[in-house]
CSV table of C-alpha atoms in Angstrom, one decimal:
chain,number,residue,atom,x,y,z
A,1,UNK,CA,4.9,-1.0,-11.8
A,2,UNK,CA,4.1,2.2,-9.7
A,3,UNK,CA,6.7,5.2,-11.1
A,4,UNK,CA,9.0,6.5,-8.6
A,5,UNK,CA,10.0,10.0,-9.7
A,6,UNK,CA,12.8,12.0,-7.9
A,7,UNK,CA,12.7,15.8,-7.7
A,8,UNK,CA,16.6,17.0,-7.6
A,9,UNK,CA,17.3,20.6,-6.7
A,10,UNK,CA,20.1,22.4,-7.2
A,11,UNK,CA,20.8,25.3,-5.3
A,12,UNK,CA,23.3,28.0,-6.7
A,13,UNK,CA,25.2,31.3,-4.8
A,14,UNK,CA,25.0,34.1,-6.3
A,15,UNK,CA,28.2,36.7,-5.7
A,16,UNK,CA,26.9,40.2,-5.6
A,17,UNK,CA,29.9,42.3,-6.1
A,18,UNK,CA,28.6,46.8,-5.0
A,19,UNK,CA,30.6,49.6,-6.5
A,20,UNK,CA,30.4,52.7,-5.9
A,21,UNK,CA,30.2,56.1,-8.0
A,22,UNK,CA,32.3,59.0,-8.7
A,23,UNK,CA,32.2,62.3,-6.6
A,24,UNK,CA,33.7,65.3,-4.6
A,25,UNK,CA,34.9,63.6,-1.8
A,26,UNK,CA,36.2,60.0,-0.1
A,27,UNK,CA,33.5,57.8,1.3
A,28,UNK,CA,34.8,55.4,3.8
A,29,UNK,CA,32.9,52.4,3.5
A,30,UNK,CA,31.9,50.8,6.9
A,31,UNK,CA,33.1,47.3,7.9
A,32,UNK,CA,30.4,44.2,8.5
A,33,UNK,CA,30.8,41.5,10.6
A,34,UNK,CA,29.9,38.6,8.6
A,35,UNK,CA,27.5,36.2,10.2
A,36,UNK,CA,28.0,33.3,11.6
A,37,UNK,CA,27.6,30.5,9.3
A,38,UNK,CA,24.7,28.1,10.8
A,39,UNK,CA,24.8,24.2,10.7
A,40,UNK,CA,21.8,23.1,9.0
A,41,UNK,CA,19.3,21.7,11.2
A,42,UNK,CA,19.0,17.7,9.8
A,43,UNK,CA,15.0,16.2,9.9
A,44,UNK,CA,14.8,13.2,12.6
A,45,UNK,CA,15.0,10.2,10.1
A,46,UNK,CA,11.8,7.9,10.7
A,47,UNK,CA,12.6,4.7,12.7
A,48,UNK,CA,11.5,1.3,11.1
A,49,UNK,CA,8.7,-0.2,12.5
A,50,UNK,CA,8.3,-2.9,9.4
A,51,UNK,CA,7.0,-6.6,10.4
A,52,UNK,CA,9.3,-9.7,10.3
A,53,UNK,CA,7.6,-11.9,12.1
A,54,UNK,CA,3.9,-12.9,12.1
A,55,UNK,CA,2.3,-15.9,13.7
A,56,UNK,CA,1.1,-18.5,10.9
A,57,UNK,CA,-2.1,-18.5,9.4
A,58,UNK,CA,-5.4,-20.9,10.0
A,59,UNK,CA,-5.6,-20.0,5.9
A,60,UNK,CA,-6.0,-23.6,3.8
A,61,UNK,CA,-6.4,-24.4,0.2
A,62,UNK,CA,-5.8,-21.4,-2.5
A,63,UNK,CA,-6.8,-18.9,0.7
A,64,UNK,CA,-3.1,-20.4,2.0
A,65,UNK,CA,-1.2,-20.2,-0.9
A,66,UNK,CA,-2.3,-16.7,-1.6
A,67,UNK,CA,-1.7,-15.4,2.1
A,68,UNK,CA,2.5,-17.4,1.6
A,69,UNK,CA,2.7,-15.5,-1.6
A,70,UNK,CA,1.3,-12.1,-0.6
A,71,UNK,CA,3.6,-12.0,2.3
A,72,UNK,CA,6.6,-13.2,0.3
A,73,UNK,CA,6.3,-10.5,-2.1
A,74,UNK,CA,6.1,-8.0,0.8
A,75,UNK,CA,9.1,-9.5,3.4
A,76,UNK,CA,11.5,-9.9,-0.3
A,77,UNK,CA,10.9,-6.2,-1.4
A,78,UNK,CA,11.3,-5.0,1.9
A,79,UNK,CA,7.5,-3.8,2.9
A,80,UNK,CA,7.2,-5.8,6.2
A,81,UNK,CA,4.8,-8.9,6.6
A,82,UNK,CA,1.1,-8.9,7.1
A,83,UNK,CA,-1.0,-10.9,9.8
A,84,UNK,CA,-4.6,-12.9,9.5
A,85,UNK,CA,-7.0,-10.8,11.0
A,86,UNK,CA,-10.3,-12.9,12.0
A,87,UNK,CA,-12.4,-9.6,11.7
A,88,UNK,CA,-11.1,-9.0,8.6
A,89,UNK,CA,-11.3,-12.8,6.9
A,90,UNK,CA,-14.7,-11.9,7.9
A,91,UNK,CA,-15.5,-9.3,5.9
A,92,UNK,CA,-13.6,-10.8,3.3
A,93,UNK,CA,-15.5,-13.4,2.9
A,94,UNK,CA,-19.0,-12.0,3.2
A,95,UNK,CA,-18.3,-10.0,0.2
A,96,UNK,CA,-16.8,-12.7,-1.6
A,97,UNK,CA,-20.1,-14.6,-0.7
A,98,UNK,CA,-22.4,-11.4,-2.0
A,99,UNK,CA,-19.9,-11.7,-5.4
A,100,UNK,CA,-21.0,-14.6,-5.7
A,101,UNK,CA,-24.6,-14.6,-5.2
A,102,UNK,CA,-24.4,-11.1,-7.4
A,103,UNK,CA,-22.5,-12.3,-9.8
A,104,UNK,CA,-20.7,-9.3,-10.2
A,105,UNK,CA,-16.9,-8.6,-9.1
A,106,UNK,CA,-16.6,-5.0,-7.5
A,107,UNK,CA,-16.1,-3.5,-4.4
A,108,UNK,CA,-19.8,-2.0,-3.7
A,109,UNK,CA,-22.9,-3.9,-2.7
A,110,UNK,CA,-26.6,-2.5,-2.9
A,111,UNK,CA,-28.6,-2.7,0.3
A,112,UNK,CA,-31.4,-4.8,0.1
A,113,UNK,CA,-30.0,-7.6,-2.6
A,114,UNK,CA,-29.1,-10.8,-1.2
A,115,UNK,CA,-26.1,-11.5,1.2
A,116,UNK,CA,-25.5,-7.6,2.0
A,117,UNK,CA,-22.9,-6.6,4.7
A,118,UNK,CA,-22.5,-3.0,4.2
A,119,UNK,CA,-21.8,-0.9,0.8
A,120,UNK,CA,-18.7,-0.2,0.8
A,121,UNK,CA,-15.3,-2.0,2.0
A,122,UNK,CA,-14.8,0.5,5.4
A,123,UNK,CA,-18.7,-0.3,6.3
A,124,UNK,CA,-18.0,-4.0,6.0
A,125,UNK,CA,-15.1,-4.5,7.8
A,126,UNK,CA,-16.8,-2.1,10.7
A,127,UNK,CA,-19.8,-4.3,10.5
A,128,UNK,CA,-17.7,-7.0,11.6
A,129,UNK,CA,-15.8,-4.9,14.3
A,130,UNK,CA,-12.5,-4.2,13.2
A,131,UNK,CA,-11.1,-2.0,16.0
A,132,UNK,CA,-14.8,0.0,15.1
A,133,UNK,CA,-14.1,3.4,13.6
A,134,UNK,CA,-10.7,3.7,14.4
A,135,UNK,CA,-9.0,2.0,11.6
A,136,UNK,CA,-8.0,2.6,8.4
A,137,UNK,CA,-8.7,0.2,5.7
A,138,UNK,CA,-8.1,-1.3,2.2
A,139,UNK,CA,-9.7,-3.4,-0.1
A,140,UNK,CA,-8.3,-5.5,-3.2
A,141,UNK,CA,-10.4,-7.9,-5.4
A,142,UNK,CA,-10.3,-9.6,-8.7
A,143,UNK,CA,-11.8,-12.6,-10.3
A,144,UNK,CA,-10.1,-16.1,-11.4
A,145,UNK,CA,-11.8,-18.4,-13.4
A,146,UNK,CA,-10.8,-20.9,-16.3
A,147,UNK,CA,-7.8,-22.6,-16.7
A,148,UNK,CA,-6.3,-21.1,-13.6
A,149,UNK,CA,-8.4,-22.2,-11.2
A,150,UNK,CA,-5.9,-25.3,-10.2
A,151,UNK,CA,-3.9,-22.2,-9.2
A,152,UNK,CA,-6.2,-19.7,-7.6
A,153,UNK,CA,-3.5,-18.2,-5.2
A,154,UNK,CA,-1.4,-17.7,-6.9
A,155,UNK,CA,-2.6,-16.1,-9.7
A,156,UNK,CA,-4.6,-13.5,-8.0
A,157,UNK,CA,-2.1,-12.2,-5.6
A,158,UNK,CA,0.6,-11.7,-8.9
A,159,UNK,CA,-2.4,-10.7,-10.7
A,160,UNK,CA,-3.3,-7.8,-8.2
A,161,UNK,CA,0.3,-7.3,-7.7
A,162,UNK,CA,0.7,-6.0,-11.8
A,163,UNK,CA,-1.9,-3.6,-11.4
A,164,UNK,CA,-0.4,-0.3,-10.2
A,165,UNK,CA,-3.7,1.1,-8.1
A,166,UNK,CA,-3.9,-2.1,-6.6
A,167,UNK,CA,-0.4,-2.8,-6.1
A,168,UNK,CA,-0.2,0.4,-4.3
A,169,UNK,CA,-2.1,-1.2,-1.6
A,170,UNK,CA,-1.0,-4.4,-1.3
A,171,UNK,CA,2.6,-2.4,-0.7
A,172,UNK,CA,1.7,-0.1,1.9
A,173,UNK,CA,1.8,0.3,5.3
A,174,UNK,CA,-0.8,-2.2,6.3
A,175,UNK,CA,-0.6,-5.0,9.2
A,176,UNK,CA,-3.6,-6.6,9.2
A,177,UNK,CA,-5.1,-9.0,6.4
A,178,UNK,CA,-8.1,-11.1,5.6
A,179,UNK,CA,-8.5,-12.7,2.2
A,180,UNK,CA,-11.5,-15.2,0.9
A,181,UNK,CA,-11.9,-16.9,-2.2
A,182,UNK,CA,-15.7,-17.5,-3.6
A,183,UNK,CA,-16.9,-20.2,-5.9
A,184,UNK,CA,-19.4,-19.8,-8.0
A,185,UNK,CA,-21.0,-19.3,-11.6
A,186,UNK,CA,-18.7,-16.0,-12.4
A,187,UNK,CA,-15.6,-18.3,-11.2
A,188,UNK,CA,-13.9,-18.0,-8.1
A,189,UNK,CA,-13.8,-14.0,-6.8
A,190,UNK,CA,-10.9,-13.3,-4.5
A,191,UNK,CA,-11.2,-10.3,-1.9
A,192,UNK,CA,-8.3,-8.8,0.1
A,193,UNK,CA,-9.4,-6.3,3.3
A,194,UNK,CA,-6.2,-4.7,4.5
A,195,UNK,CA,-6.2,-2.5,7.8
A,196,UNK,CA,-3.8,-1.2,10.5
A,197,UNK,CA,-5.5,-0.3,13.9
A,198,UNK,CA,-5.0,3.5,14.9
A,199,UNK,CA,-3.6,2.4,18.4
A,200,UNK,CA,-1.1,0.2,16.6
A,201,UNK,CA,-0.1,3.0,14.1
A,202,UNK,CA,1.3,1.8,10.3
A,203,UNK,CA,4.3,-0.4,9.7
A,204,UNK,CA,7.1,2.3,8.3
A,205,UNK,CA,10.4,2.0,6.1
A,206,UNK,CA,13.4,3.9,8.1
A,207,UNK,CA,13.4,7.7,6.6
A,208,UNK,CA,16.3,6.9,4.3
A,209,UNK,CA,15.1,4.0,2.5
A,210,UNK,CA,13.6,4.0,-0.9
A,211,UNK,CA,11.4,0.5,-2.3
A,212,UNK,CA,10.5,-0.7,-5.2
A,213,UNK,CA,8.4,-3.4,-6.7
A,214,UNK,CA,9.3,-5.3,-8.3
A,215,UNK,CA,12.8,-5.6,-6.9
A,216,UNK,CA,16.2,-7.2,-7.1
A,217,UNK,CA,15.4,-10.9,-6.5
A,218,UNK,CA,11.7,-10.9,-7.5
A,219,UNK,CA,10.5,-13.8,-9.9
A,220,UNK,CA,7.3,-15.0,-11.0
A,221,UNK,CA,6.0,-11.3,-11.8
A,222,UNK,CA,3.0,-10.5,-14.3
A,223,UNK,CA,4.0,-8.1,-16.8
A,224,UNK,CA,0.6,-6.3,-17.1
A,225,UNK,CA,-2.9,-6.8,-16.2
A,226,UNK,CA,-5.2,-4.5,-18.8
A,227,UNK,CA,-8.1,-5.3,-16.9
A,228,UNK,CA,-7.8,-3.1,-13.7
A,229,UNK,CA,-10.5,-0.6,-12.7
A,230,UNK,CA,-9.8,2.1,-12.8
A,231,UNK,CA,-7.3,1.7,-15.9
């Protein structure tokens, strides 16, 4: 879970008390007019803006399941909801397709190697027109293979979810998403491409409140994943 530190300051008066010296004759001190005390000036607190209401998905399978859970987690802790984005499932699943074919798991592809899209995560999603360059984009991925295949969805949304870096993502201020799920020899690769569109501007907490996630009422939560890069 990400560390949330607080930074208290304490701010202390200091009385600063003159005197004056002996001598040959009676100085008369001068009166001051004290100054007016001033009321300090309060920030303007940030308005919500967080998402609580999406229209459904067109996800099926372990896609659906992991799109229920993802936005579960989010709407519980208090992070606002996220919608399918068609431009995005696109570019999900082009480099879920290229993981496959790869056979590798990470977020870069090499030009020229079967089933490339672009090299990195911003390049792929504005290969497949996501609001062009005026975005700003995520990516999450891992890999699920094994015994918890029968449960894809799950297990690699709670998986991401217990690696801080990641995490850190899937929390923010994101309202677009598009996930895929890949099948092939290295299992079953699952990408995430998360985005908000410039003109639409992030979804944000209210000034005062503070998050957390976990958080009261949260079950089902991986202790640890040792696995996450960087580590």
């Amino acid at each position: 879970m990400k560390q949330i530190f607080k930074l208290v300051t304490t701010a202390s008066a200091a009385l600063l008390v003159a005197c004056g010296g002996g001598g040959g004759g009676q100085t008369v001190a001068t009166p001051v007019t004290p100054a007016t005390p001033t009321t300090p000036t309060t920030p303007p607190s940030t308005v919500a803006t967080l998402v609580t209401s999406v229209t459904p998905s067109s996800y099926t399978g372990q896609a659906a399941i992991a799109f229920a859970v993802w936005d579960a987690e989010r709407s519980q802790c208090g992070f606002g909801l996220l919608a399918q984005n068609p431009a995005l499932d696109g570019a999900a699943t082009a480099h879920a397709s290229y993981s496959v074919i790869s056979g590798t798991v990470a977020h870069e592809e090499i030009s020229g190697q079967p089933g490339f899209t672009g090299e990195t995560p911003a390049s792929r999603i504005a290969a497949k027109a996501y609001a062009g360059s005026v975005s700003t984009v995520s990516e999450v991925m891992t890999g699920v293979n094994g015994a918890v295949l029968s449960s894809a969805g799950n297990y690699a949304i709670r998986t991401l979810l217990s690696a801080p870096y990641h995490l850190q993502a899937m929390v923010d201020s994101y309202r677009d998403i598009g996930m895929a799920f890949g099948s092939g020899a290295v299992g079953s690769p699952f990408v995430g491409d998360l985005g908000y569109q410039t003109a639409a501007s992030p979804q944000l907490m209210a000034g005062s409140d503070v998050k957390t996630y976990p958080c009261d009422g949260s079950t089902g939560v991986f202790p640890e994943l040792r696995s996450e890069t960087p580590n």
